């Protein structure tokens, strides 16, 4: 299930908590989007946290990687400098938010 980086290992949405979170109801299409677009854009620190979180008994609570990349896009479009995260779990969406904020940005969780 875990991937160590681009080209190393394959992760599948099937059998994980990821597919249940997406708006797309075609599992093969979601898997294609993950592999072609989402995973290659995911920084190593986020990937490592996502993979570690996947072993948690309540892993389904974490935001999905496509979801946090949309969140990051919205943060950048808005030019947000401050963010509040209520409900951190293992910090996946928190870390994604922090990475999308400018250097002088601040995230409170
Ligand atoms: C759906 S999970 C959040 C997932 C997280 N955003 C992520 O992407 O990994 C909800 C989190 O909110 C926490 N939580 C629930 N009620 C809370 C409260 N009243 N105050 C703070 N955190 C709370 C839960 O413990 C859990 O960690």
Short mmCIF file of N, CA and C in Angstrom, two decimals, residues 4 6 8 11 14 18 32 35 38-39 48-49 51 53 55-56 62-63 68 71 76 79 84-85 87 93 96 101:
data_model
loop_
_atom_site.label_atom_id
_atom_site.label_comp_id
_atom_site.label_asym_id
_atom_site.label_seq_id
_atom_site.Cartn_x
_atom_site.Cartn_y
_atom_site.Cartn_z
N UNK A 4 7.24 4.69 -1.68
CA UNK A 4 8.41 5.40 -1.18
C UNK A 4 8.79 6.56 -2.07
N UNK A 6 8.19 8.64 -6.28
CA UNK A 6 7.79 8.49 -7.66
C UNK A 6 8.41 7.24 -8.25
N UNK A 8 8.27 4.28 -7.24
CA UNK A 8 8.53 3.21 -6.29
C UNK A 8 7.21 2.77 -5.67
N UNK A 11 0.28 2.49 -4.95
CA UNK A 11 -0.77 2.58 -3.97
C UNK A 11 -2.09 2.45 -4.71
N UNK A 14 -8.43 1.31 -4.08
CA UNK A 14 -9.28 0.19 -3.69
C UNK A 14 -8.73 -0.43 -2.42
N UNK A 18 -9.27 5.87 0.82
CA UNK A 18 -9.26 7.00 -0.09
C UNK A 18 -10.50 7.05 -0.98
N UNK A 32 -6.60 6.45 -11.49
CA UNK A 32 -5.81 7.09 -12.56
C UNK A 32 -5.44 8.53 -12.16
N UNK A 35 -2.71 8.50 -9.50
CA UNK A 35 -1.38 8.12 -10.00
C UNK A 35 -0.81 9.14 -10.98
N UNK A 38 -2.18 13.41 -8.71
CA UNK A 38 -2.16 13.75 -7.28
C UNK A 38 -0.86 13.29 -6.60
N UNK A 39 -0.56 12.00 -6.70
CA UNK A 39 0.64 11.50 -6.01
C UNK A 39 1.93 12.16 -6.50
N UNK A 48 4.71 10.81 3.34
CA UNK A 48 5.12 9.99 4.48
C UNK A 48 4.05 10.02 5.57
N UNK A 49 3.47 11.18 5.81
CA UNK A 49 2.43 11.28 6.83
C UNK A 49 1.17 10.53 6.40
N UNK A 51 0.99 7.95 4.36
CA UNK A 51 1.26 6.50 4.41
C UNK A 51 1.26 6.01 5.86
N UNK A 53 -0.35 7.38 8.33
CA UNK A 53 -1.73 7.49 8.82
C UNK A 53 -2.57 6.32 8.33
N UNK A 55 -2.11 3.33 8.35
CA UNK A 55 -2.08 2.17 9.24
C UNK A 55 -2.90 2.41 10.51
N UNK A 56 -3.37 3.62 10.70
CA UNK A 56 -4.14 3.96 11.91
C UNK A 56 -5.53 3.32 11.82
N UNK A 62 -8.83 10.93 8.01
CA UNK A 62 -7.91 11.87 7.36
C UNK A 62 -8.48 12.35 6.03
N UNK A 63 -8.17 13.59 5.70
CA UNK A 63 -8.53 14.12 4.39
C UNK A 63 -7.80 13.31 3.32
N UNK A 68 -6.83 17.63 -0.19
CA UNK A 68 -5.92 18.64 0.36
C UNK A 68 -5.24 19.44 -0.76
N UNK A 71 -7.65 22.06 -1.47
CA UNK A 71 -7.56 23.02 -0.37
C UNK A 71 -6.35 23.94 -0.57
N UNK A 76 -4.07 29.28 -2.02
CA UNK A 76 -3.20 30.11 -2.88
C UNK A 76 -4.02 31.13 -3.65
N UNK A 79 -5.01 33.90 -1.46
CA UNK A 79 -3.90 34.64 -0.89
C UNK A 79 -3.95 34.63 0.63
N UNK A 84 -7.02 28.44 10.37
CA UNK A 84 -7.36 27.74 11.62
C UNK A 84 -7.83 26.34 11.25
N UNK A 85 -7.25 25.35 11.88
CA UNK A 85 -7.69 23.97 11.67
C UNK A 85 -8.30 23.46 12.96
N UNK A 87 -9.65 20.21 14.60
CA UNK A 87 -9.70 18.76 14.42
C UNK A 87 -8.51 18.30 13.61
N UNK A 93 -4.13 17.28 6.77
CA UNK A 93 -4.63 18.52 6.15
C UNK A 93 -3.98 19.74 6.79
N UNK A 96 -0.67 20.12 5.00
CA UNK A 96 -0.92 20.62 3.64
C UNK A 96 -1.27 22.10 3.66
N UNK A 101 0.55 27.99 2.75
CA UNK A 101 0.59 29.37 3.22
C UNK A 101 1.94 29.99 2.87
#
